[in-house]
Amino acid sequence: MKIFLDTADVSEIRRAAEAGLIDGVTTNPSLMAKVAGDRDPKELFLEICNAVDGPISAEVVAVDAAQMISEGKRLAALHDNIVVKLPLTEDGLRTCRALTSEGIRTNVTLCFSAPQALLAAKAGASYISPFIGRLDDIGHDGMDLIAEIRQVYDNYGIMTEILAASIRHPQHVVQALMIGADCGTMPPKVLYQLLKHPLTDRGLEAFLADWNAKVGKEL
Ligand code: G3P
């Protein structure tokens, strides 16, 4: 499963990319708004693209298809790594079809049902982003949606990649891995929670204590 970092914070992105932990980045207008300030958002997207050599999802903010298509083309022209992120609306899917026919990669976001995921795939989406945590928030099991979409896409040989989004904790990642999601996007906090295990820390501490007690030399 590809791991994407769900943030627009360039220092977090560099840290994870330099450690080889991530395959790409996803952003959304809320994440961009947190860090963009007065900066030109396009510059920020470029900075992110230069920090990670992988798919970088950049979301349109227009709501009608004509404007979304123009925004999408402008975003895609910024850098080869850009994947244009589009909302799962009729206009979003029209835009998806138009951009796909020009060879531009798309990530259709705000997916909350398997039929929505099917329609996005028909419109040519490269990625579909089902939101797990936001379904959990309203008392559903968000992971059921990942499993349903996996089944639908496998039943019909659909190649759109399932990008599990709105991941809130490591267990979401484990479940997405077991179901076979193609990608998962998570905030930095969850990425580093995946890395940590108390037995790893305890084991390393014991190895070094034994070494220092008997040998104590650098290698
Ligand atoms: O990028 C979309 C998604 O991952 C948002 O997550 O935590 O705001 O529901 P969240």
Short mmCIF file of C-alpha atoms and ligand atoms in Angstrom, two decimals:
data_model
loop_
_atom_site.label_atom_id
_atom_site.label_comp_id
_atom_site.label_asym_id
_atom_site.label_seq_id
_atom_site.Cartn_x
_atom_site.Cartn_y
_atom_site.Cartn_z
CA MET A 1 0.00 0.00 0.00
CA LYS A 2 1.34 3.42 -0.91
CA ILE A 3 1.56 5.83 2.01
CA PHE A 4 0.68 9.46 1.45
CA LEU A 5 1.07 12.26 3.96
CA ASP A 6 -2.13 14.26 4.43
CA THR A 7 -0.75 17.73 5.06
CA ALA A 8 0.49 20.89 3.36
CA ASP A 9 3.17 21.46 6.01
CA VAL A 10 6.39 21.38 3.95
CA SER A 11 8.71 20.75 6.90
CA GLU A 12 6.68 17.67 7.89
CA ILE A 13 6.66 16.53 4.26
CA ARG A 14 10.45 16.93 3.95
CA ARG A 15 11.05 15.09 7.23
CA ALA A 16 8.96 12.08 6.12
CA ALA A 17 10.28 12.11 2.54
CA GLU A 18 13.92 12.25 3.64
CA ALA A 19 13.34 9.23 5.89
CA GLY A 20 11.84 7.39 2.89
CA LEU A 21 8.50 6.93 4.64
CA ILE A 22 6.10 8.35 2.07
CA ASP A 23 5.15 7.83 -1.55
CA GLY A 24 3.30 11.10 -2.04
CA VAL A 25 1.15 13.80 -0.46
CA THR A 26 -2.52 14.69 -0.34
CA THR A 27 -3.83 18.15 0.47
CA ASN A 28 -7.25 19.72 0.62
CA PRO A 29 -8.36 23.36 0.86
CA SER A 30 -8.57 23.17 4.69
CA LEU A 31 -5.01 21.81 5.00
CA MET A 32 -3.73 24.43 2.51
CA ALA A 33 -5.52 27.24 4.38
CA LYS A 34 -3.74 26.24 7.62
CA VAL A 35 -0.29 26.97 6.18
CA ALA A 36 -0.65 29.12 3.05
CA GLY A 37 -1.10 32.50 4.78
CA ASP A 38 -0.43 35.25 2.21
CA ARG A 39 1.57 32.97 -0.04
CA ASP A 40 0.51 32.07 -3.57
CA PRO A 41 -0.95 28.56 -3.12
CA LYS A 42 0.62 27.51 -6.43
CA GLU A 43 4.06 28.22 -4.99
CA LEU A 44 3.25 26.05 -2.02
CA PHE A 45 2.14 23.20 -4.30
CA LEU A 46 5.41 23.54 -6.20
CA GLU A 47 7.42 23.43 -2.99
CA ILE A 48 5.60 20.23 -2.01
CA CYS A 49 6.22 18.72 -5.46
CA ASN A 50 9.91 19.44 -5.12
CA ALA A 51 10.01 17.79 -1.70
CA VAL A 52 8.53 14.43 -2.77
CA ASP A 53 8.87 12.63 -6.06
CA GLY A 54 5.41 11.05 -6.13
CA PRO A 55 1.77 11.93 -6.62
CA ILE A 56 0.79 15.24 -4.97
CA SER A 57 -2.97 15.81 -4.78
CA ALA A 58 -3.93 19.46 -5.28
CA GLU A 59 -7.62 20.24 -4.92
CA VAL A 60 -9.67 22.66 -7.01
CA VAL A 61 -11.83 25.22 -5.20
CA ALA A 62 -14.25 26.05 -8.05
CA VAL A 63 -17.64 24.34 -7.95
CA ASP A 64 -18.80 24.49 -11.57
CA ALA A 65 -17.30 22.25 -14.22
CA ALA A 66 -16.02 24.98 -16.57
CA GLN A 67 -14.07 26.67 -13.80
CA MET A 68 -12.93 23.38 -12.29
CA ILE A 69 -11.53 22.34 -15.67
CA SER A 70 -9.55 25.61 -15.95
CA GLU A 71 -8.28 25.34 -12.37
CA GLY A 72 -7.43 21.67 -12.87
CA LYS A 73 -5.43 22.40 -16.02
CA ARG A 74 -3.55 25.22 -14.29
CA LEU A 75 -2.73 22.96 -11.33
CA ALA A 76 -1.64 20.09 -13.58
CA ALA A 77 0.63 22.43 -15.56
CA LEU A 78 2.54 23.31 -12.37
CA HIS A 79 4.44 20.02 -12.11
CA ASP A 80 4.32 16.44 -13.41
CA ASN A 81 3.68 15.16 -9.88
CA ILE A 82 0.34 16.97 -9.54
CA VAL A 83 -2.84 14.91 -9.33
CA VAL A 84 -5.93 17.13 -9.58
CA LYS A 85 -8.29 16.51 -6.68
CA LEU A 86 -11.99 16.96 -7.44
CA PRO A 87 -15.11 16.74 -5.29
CA LEU A 88 -17.56 13.91 -5.89
CA THR A 89 -20.28 16.05 -7.47
CA GLU A 90 -21.77 15.97 -10.96
CA ASP A 91 -19.53 18.91 -11.94
CA GLY A 92 -16.56 17.20 -10.32
CA LEU A 93 -17.14 14.04 -12.36
CA ARG A 94 -17.64 16.01 -15.60
CA THR A 95 -14.31 17.66 -14.84
CA CYS A 96 -12.77 14.27 -14.09
CA ARG A 97 -13.85 12.99 -17.50
CA ALA A 98 -12.51 16.11 -19.26
CA LEU A 99 -9.14 16.10 -17.48
CA THR A 100 -8.70 12.33 -17.85
CA SER A 101 -9.23 12.63 -21.61
CA GLU A 102 -6.28 15.04 -21.67
CA GLY A 103 -4.07 12.62 -19.76
CA ILE A 104 -4.29 14.52 -16.43
CA ARG A 105 -4.43 12.32 -13.31
CA THR A 106 -7.32 12.87 -10.90
CA ASN A 107 -8.23 12.03 -7.31
CA VAL A 108 -11.98 12.15 -6.66
CA THR A 109 -12.55 13.06 -3.04
CA LEU A 110 -15.33 13.17 -0.43
CA CYS A 111 -16.51 9.65 -1.32
CA PHE A 112 -18.96 8.15 1.18
CA SER A 113 -20.57 5.24 -0.74
CA ALA A 114 -19.65 2.40 -3.08
CA PRO A 115 -21.96 3.62 -5.88
CA GLN A 116 -20.22 7.02 -5.72
CA ALA A 117 -16.91 5.20 -6.09
CA LEU A 118 -18.25 3.31 -9.12
CA LEU A 119 -19.36 6.55 -10.80
CA ALA A 120 -16.00 8.20 -10.14
CA ALA A 121 -14.26 5.22 -11.74
CA LYS A 122 -16.55 5.47 -14.78
CA ALA A 123 -15.55 9.13 -15.09
CA GLY A 124 -11.93 7.96 -15.29
CA ALA A 125 -10.66 8.79 -11.78
CA SER A 126 -7.08 7.69 -11.16
CA TYR A 127 -7.76 7.59 -7.39
CA ILE A 128 -10.92 7.47 -5.28
CA SER A 129 -10.74 8.90 -1.75
CA PRO A 130 -13.27 7.31 0.64
CA PHE A 131 -13.25 9.11 4.03
CA ILE A 132 -13.08 6.55 6.84
CA GLY A 133 -12.88 8.77 9.94
CA ARG A 134 -15.73 11.04 8.93
CA LEU A 135 -18.02 7.99 8.56
CA ASP A 136 -16.91 6.71 11.97
CA ASP A 137 -17.74 10.19 13.33
CA ILE A 138 -21.41 9.76 12.40
CA GLY A 139 -21.70 6.25 13.83
CA HIS A 140 -20.95 4.17 10.72
CA ASP A 141 -17.95 1.87 10.26
CA GLY A 142 -15.86 3.70 7.69
CA MET A 143 -13.82 0.59 7.04
CA ASP A 144 -16.89 -1.21 5.63
CA LEU A 145 -16.82 1.33 2.80
CA ILE A 146 -13.21 0.49 1.92
CA ALA A 147 -14.13 -3.22 1.84
CA GLU A 148 -17.21 -2.57 -0.33
CA ILE A 149 -15.30 -0.48 -2.85
CA ARG A 150 -12.51 -3.09 -2.99
CA GLN A 151 -15.10 -5.76 -3.76
CA VAL A 152 -16.88 -3.65 -6.41
CA TYR A 153 -13.64 -2.68 -8.14
CA ASP A 154 -12.37 -6.28 -8.09
CA ASN A 155 -15.72 -7.64 -9.34
CA TYR A 156 -15.56 -5.42 -12.40
CA GLY A 157 -11.83 -5.18 -13.01
CA ILE A 158 -11.75 -1.44 -12.23
CA MET A 159 -8.23 -0.03 -12.08
CA THR A 160 -8.98 3.22 -10.15
CA GLU A 161 -6.79 3.14 -7.03
CA ILE A 162 -8.51 3.12 -3.64
CA LEU A 163 -6.93 5.84 -1.52
CA ALA A 164 -8.16 5.34 2.05
CA ALA A 165 -8.50 8.86 3.49
CA SER A 166 -9.54 10.51 6.73
CA ILE A 167 -7.36 8.00 8.57
CA ARG A 168 -7.32 8.90 12.26
CA HIS A 169 -5.29 6.14 13.96
CA PRO A 170 -2.95 3.20 13.24
CA GLN A 171 -5.76 0.64 13.43
CA HIS A 172 -7.36 2.29 10.39
CA VAL A 173 -4.08 1.68 8.55
CA VAL A 174 -3.88 -1.97 9.63
CA GLN A 175 -7.46 -2.58 8.49
CA ALA A 176 -6.91 -0.80 5.16
CA LEU A 177 -3.83 -2.99 4.60
CA MET A 178 -5.82 -6.17 5.33
CA ILE A 179 -8.62 -5.14 2.95
CA GLY A 180 -6.16 -4.29 0.20
CA ALA A 181 -6.57 -0.53 -0.25
CA ASP A 182 -4.03 0.66 -2.83
CA CYS A 183 -3.01 3.76 -0.87
CA GLY A 184 -3.68 5.34 2.51
CA THR A 185 -3.29 8.99 3.42
CA MET A 186 -2.68 10.03 7.01
CA PRO A 187 -1.58 13.03 9.06
CA PRO A 188 2.04 13.08 10.33
CA LYS A 189 0.90 12.10 13.84
CA VAL A 190 -0.50 8.78 12.59
CA LEU A 191 2.55 8.11 10.39
CA TYR A 192 4.88 8.33 13.41
CA GLN A 193 2.50 6.30 15.55
CA LEU A 194 2.95 3.51 12.95
CA LEU A 195 6.70 3.68 13.40
CA LYS A 196 6.72 3.35 17.19
CA HIS A 197 6.52 0.15 19.23
CA PRO A 198 7.36 -0.04 22.94
CA LEU A 199 9.16 -3.38 22.46
CA THR A 200 11.41 -1.81 19.81
CA ASP A 201 12.43 0.93 22.25
CA ARG A 202 12.89 -1.51 25.13
CA GLY A 203 14.89 -3.95 22.96
CA LEU A 204 17.23 -1.24 21.70
CA GLU A 205 17.79 0.06 25.20
CA ALA A 206 18.79 -3.45 26.38
CA PHE A 207 21.12 -4.08 23.39
CA LEU A 208 22.95 -0.81 24.01
CA ALA A 209 23.17 -1.36 27.76
CA ASP A 210 24.77 -4.82 27.20
CA TRP A 211 27.18 -3.42 24.62
CA ASN A 212 28.23 -0.48 26.75
CA ALA A 213 28.66 -2.65 29.85
CA LYS A 214 31.08 -5.13 28.17
CA VAL A 215 32.54 -3.44 25.05
CA GLY A 216 31.68 0.23 24.97
CA LYS A 217 33.54 1.01 21.69
CA GLU A 218 32.22 2.77 18.57
CA LEU A 219 32.08 0.62 15.42
O1 G3P B 1 -7.53 14.79 2.82
C1 G3P B 1 -8.78 14.32 3.12
C2 G3P B 1 -8.96 13.62 4.45
O2 G3P B 1 -7.89 12.77 4.71
C3 G3P B 1 -9.40 14.47 5.58
O3 G3P B 1 -9.33 13.85 6.83
O4 G3P B 1 -9.38 13.94 9.29
O5 G3P B 1 -10.21 15.93 7.98
O6 G3P B 1 -11.52 13.80 8.06
P1 G3P B 1 -10.16 14.41 8.10
#
